mmCIF file of C-alpha atoms in Angstrom:
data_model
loop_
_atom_site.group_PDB
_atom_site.id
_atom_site.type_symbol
_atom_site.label_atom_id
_atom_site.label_comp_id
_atom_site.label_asym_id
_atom_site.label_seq_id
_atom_site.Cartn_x
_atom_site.Cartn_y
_atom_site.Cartn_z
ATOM 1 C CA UNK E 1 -134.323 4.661 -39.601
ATOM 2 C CA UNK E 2 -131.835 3.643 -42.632
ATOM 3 C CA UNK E 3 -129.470 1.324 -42.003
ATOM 4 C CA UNK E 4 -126.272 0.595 -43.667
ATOM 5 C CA UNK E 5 -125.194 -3.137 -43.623
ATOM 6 C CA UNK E 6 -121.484 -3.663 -44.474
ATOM 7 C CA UNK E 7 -119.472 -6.820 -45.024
ATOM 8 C CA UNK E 8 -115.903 -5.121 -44.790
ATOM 9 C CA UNK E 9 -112.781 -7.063 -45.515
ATOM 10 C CA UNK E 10 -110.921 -7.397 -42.059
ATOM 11 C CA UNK E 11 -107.903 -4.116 -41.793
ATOM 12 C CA UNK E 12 -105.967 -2.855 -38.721
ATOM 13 C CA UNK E 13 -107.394 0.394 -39.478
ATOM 14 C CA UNK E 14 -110.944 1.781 -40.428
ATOM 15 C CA UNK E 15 -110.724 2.901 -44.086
ATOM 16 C CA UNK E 16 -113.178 0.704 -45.470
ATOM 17 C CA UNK E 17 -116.133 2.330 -42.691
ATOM 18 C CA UNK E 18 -115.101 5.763 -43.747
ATOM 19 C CA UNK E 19 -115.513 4.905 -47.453
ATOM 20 C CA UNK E 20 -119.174 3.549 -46.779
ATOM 21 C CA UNK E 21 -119.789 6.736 -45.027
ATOM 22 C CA UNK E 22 -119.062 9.031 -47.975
ATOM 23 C CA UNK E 23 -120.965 6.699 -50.280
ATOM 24 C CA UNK E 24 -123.823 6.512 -48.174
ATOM 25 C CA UNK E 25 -124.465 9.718 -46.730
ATOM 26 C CA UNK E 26 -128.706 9.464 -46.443
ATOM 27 C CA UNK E 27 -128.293 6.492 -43.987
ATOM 28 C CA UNK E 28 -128.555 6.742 -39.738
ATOM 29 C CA UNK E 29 -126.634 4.290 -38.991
ATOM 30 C CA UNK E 30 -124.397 1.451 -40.212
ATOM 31 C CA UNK E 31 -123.724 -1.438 -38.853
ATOM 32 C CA UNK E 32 -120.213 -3.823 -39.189
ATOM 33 C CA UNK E 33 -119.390 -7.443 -38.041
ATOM 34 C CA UNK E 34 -117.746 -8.386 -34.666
ATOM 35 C CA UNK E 35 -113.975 -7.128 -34.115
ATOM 36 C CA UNK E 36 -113.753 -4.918 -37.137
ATOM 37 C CA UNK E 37 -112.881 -1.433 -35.516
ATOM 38 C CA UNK E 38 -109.934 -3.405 -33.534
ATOM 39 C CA UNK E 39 -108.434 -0.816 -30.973
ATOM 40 C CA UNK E 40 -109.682 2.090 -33.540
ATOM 41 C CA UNK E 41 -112.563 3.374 -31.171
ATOM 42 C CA UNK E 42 -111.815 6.408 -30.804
ATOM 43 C CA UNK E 43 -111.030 7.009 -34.362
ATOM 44 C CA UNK E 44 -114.918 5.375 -35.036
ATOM 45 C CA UNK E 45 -116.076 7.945 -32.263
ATOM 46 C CA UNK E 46 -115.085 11.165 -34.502
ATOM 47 C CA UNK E 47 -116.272 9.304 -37.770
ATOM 48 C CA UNK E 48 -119.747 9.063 -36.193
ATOM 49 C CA UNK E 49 -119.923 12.498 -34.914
ATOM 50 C CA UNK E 50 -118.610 14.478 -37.965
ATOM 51 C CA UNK E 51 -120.883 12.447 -40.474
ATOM 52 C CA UNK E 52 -123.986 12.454 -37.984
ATOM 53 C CA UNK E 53 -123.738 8.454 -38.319
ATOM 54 C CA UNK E 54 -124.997 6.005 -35.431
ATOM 55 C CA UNK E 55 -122.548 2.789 -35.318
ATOM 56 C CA UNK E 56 -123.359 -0.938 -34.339
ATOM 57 C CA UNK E 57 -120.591 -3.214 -34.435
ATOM 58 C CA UNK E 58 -117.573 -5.001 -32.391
ATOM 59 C CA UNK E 59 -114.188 -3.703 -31.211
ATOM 60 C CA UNK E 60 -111.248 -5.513 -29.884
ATOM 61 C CA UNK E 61 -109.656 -4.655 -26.676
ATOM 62 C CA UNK E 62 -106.671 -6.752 -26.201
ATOM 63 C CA UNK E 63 -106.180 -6.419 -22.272
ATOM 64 C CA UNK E 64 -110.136 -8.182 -21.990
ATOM 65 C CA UNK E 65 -110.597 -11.787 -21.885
ATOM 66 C CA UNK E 66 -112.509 -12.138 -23.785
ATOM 67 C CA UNK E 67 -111.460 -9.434 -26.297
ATOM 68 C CA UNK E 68 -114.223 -8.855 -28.148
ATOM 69 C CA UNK E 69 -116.763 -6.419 -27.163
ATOM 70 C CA UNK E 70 -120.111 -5.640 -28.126
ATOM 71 C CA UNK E 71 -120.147 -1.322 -29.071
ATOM 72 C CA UNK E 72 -122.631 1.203 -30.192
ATOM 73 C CA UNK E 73 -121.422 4.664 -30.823
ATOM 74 C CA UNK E 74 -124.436 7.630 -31.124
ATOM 75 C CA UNK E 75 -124.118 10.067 -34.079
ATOM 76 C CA UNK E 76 -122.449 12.793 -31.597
ATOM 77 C CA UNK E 77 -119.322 10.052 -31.403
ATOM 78 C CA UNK E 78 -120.386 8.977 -27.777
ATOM 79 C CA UNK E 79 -119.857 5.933 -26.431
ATOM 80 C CA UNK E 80 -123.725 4.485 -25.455
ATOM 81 C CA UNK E 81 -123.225 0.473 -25.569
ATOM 82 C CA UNK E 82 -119.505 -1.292 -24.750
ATOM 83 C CA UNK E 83 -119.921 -4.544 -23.156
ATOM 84 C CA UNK E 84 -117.241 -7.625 -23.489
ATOM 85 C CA UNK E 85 -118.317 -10.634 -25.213
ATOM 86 C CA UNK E 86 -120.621 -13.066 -22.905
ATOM 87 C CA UNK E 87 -121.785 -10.792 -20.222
ATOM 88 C CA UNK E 88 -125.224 -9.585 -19.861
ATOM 89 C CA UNK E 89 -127.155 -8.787 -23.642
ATOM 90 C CA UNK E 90 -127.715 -5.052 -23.051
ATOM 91 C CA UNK E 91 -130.429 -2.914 -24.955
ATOM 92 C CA UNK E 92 -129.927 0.911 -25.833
ATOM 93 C CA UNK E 93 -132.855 3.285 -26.976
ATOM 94 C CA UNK E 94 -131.023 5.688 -29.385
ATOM 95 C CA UNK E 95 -133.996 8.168 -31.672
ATOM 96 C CA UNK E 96 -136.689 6.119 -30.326
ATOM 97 C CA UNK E 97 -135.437 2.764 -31.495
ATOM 98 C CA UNK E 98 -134.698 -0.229 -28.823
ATOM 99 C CA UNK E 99 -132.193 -2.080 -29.850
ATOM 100 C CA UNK E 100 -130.312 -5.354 -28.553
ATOM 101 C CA UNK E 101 -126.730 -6.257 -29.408
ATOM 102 C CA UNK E 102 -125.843 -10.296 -29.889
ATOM 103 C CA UNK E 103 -122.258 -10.472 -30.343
ATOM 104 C CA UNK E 104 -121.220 -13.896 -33.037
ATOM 105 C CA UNK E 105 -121.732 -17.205 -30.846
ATOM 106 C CA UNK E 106 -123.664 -15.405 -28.498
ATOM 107 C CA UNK E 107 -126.757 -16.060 -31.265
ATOM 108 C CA UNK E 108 -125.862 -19.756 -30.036
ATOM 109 C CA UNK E 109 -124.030 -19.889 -27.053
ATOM 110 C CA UNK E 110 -126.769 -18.225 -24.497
ATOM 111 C CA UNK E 111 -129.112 -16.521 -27.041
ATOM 112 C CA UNK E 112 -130.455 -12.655 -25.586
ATOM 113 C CA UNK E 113 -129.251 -13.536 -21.899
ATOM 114 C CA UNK E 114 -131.406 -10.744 -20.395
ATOM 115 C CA UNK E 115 -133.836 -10.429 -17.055
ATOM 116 C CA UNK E 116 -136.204 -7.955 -19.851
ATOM 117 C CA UNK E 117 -135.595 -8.327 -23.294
ATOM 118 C CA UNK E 118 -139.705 -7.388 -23.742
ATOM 119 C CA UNK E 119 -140.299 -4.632 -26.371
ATOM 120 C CA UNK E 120 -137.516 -4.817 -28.499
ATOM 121 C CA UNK E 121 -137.325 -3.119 -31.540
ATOM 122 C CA UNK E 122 -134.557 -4.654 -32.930
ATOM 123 C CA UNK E 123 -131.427 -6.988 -32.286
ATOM 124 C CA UNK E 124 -127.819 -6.591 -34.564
ATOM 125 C CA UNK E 125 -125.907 -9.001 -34.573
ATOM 126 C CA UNK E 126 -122.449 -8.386 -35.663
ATOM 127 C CA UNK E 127 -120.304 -11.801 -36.190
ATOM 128 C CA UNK E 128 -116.622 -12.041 -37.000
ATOM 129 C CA UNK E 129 -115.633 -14.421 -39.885
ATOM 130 C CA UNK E 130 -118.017 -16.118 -42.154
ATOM 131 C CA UNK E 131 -119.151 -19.238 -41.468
ATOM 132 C CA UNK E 132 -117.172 -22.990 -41.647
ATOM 133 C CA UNK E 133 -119.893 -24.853 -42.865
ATOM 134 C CA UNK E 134 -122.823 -24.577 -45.319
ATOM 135 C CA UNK E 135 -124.415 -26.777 -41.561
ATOM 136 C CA UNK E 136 -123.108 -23.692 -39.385
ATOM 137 C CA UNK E 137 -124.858 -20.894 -41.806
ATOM 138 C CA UNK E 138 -127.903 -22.784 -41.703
ATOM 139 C CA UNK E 139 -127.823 -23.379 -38.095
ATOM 140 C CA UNK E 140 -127.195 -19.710 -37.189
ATOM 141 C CA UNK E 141 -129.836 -18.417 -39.869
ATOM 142 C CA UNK E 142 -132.350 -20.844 -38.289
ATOM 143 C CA UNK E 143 -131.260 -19.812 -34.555
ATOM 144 C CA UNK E 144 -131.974 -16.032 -35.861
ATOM 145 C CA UNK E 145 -135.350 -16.930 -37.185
ATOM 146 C CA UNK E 146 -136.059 -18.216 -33.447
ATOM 147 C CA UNK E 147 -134.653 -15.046 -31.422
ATOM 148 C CA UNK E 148 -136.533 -12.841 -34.169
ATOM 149 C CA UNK E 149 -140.051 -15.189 -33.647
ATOM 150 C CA UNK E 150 -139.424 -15.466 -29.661
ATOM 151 C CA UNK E 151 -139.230 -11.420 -28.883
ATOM 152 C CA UNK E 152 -141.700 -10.232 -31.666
ATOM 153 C CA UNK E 153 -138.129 -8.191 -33.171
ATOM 154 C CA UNK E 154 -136.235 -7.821 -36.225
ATOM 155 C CA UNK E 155 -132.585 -9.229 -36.195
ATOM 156 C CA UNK E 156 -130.186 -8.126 -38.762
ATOM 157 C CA UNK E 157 -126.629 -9.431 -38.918
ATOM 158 C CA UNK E 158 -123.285 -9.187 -40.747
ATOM 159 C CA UNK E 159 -120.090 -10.659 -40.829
ATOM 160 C CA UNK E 160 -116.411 -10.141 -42.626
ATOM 161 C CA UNK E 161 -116.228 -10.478 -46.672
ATOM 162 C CA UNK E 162 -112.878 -12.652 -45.552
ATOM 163 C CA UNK E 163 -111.126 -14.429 -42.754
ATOM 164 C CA UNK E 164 -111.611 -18.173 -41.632
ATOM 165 C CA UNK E 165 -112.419 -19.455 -38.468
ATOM 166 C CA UNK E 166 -109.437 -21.387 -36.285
ATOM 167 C CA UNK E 167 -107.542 -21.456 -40.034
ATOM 168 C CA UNK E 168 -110.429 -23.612 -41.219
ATOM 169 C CA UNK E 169 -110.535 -24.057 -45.001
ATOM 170 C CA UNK E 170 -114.629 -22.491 -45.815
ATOM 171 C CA UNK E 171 -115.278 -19.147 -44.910
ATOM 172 C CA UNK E 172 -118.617 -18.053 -46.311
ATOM 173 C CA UNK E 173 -119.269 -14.515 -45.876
ATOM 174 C CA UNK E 174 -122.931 -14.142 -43.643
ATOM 175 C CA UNK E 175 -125.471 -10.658 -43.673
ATOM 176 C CA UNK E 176 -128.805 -11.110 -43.195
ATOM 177 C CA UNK E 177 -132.057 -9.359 -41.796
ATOM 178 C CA UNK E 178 -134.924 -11.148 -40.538
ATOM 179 C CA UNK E 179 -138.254 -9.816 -39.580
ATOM 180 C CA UNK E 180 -140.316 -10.295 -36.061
ATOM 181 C CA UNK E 181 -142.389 -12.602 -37.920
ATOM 182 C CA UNK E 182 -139.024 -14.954 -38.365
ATOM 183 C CA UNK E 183 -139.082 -14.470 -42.233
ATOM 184 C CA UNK E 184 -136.386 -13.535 -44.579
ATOM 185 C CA UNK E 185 -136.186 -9.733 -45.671
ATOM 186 C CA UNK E 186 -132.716 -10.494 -46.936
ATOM 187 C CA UNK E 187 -130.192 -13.154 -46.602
ATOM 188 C CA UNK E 188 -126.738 -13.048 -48.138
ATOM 189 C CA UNK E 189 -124.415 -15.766 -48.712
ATOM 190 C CA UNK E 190 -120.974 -15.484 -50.486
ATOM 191 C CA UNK E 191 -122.568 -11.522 -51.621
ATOM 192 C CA UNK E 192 -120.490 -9.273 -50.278
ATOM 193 C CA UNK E 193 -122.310 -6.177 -51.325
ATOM 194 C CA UNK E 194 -123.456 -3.323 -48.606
ATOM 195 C CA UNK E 195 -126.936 -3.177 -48.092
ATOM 196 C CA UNK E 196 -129.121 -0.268 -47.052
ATOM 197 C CA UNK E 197 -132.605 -1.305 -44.744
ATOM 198 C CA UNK E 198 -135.216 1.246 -44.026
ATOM 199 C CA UNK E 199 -136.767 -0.156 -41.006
ATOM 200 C CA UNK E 200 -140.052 2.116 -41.821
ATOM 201 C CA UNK E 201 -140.536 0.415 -44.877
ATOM 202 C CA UNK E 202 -138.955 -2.808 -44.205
ATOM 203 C CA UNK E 203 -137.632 -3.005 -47.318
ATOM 204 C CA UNK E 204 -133.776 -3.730 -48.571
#
């Protein structure tokens, strides 16, 4: 399965994911940072079903506490994964794949918080804003290296190109992808740039 990584810039609306999914029409499924599809759900729904596209990511629902919400849509725009931020790490088999969802300080707050997280093929990990310390990015990368080592899975996750945590001066833009061995297929700081992983050739 291809899969689109995207860093998009944070917007009340969705343009930026429709623009990736006219650039990159060979990939299965892309996957965006925590928060980024807001209250535009249904919106992402009819992207994914009229360009065939599975979507990983985080939405916003602003009557939740908390608001953010882990979401996967299928490629025929259904709804398979919408869980709010905290609650139980749930897994989804979509084409054969088994994949986790960590949602931002989950990755350090409580980890994959699961009775069976065995056999998983992979865990994304969308994350809001980029990270407030060089300390925090290597702390989260290293946390990610554990998780990936711990269930024998790949972890790949992105986060904003912009936007600052509690109005904190650094924000360093975060993707990476790390393999069930706990090394580094790809890890992006301060790169913006969308990257496409075939997870049948493991490469970037």
């Amino acid at each position: 399965m291809k899969f689109l990584i995207i860093q998009p810039k944070l917007e009340k609306n969705i343009v930026q994911l429709e623009s990736e999914l006219l650039t990159h029409p060979s990939v299965d499924a892309v996957i965006f940072p925590e928060g980024y599809l807001n209250e535009n759900v249904e919106q992402a729904c009819h992207l994914a079903k009229s360009h065939q596209k599975i979507l990983i990511g985080g939405h916003r629902r602003l009557s939740d506490s908390p608001k953010d919400r882990a979401i996967i849509i299928n490629r025929s725009g259904e709804i398979v994964l919408d869980r709010v931020k905290y609650s139980q790490t749930s897994f989804v088999t979509i084409e054969g794949l088994k994949i986790g969802h960590i949602l931002c300080d989950e990755l350090v707050v409580q980890g994959m918080k699961s009775e069976d997280p065995n056999m998983v093929d992979l865990i994304v990990h969308p994350i809001g804003v980029g990270m407030f310390s060089e300390e925090q990015f290597e702390e989260w990368i290293s946390e990610a290296k554990k998780i990936a080592v711990t269930y024998n899975t790949m972890i790949i996750g992105t986060s904003h190109a912009d936007g600052s945590f509690r109005d904190n001066d650094v924000s360093i833009p975060i993707a990476y992808c790390i393999d069930k061995n706990g090394e580094p297929v790809f890890i992006s700081k301060n790169d913006v740039r969308a990257r496409i992983f075939d997870s049948k050739t493991t490469e970037v």
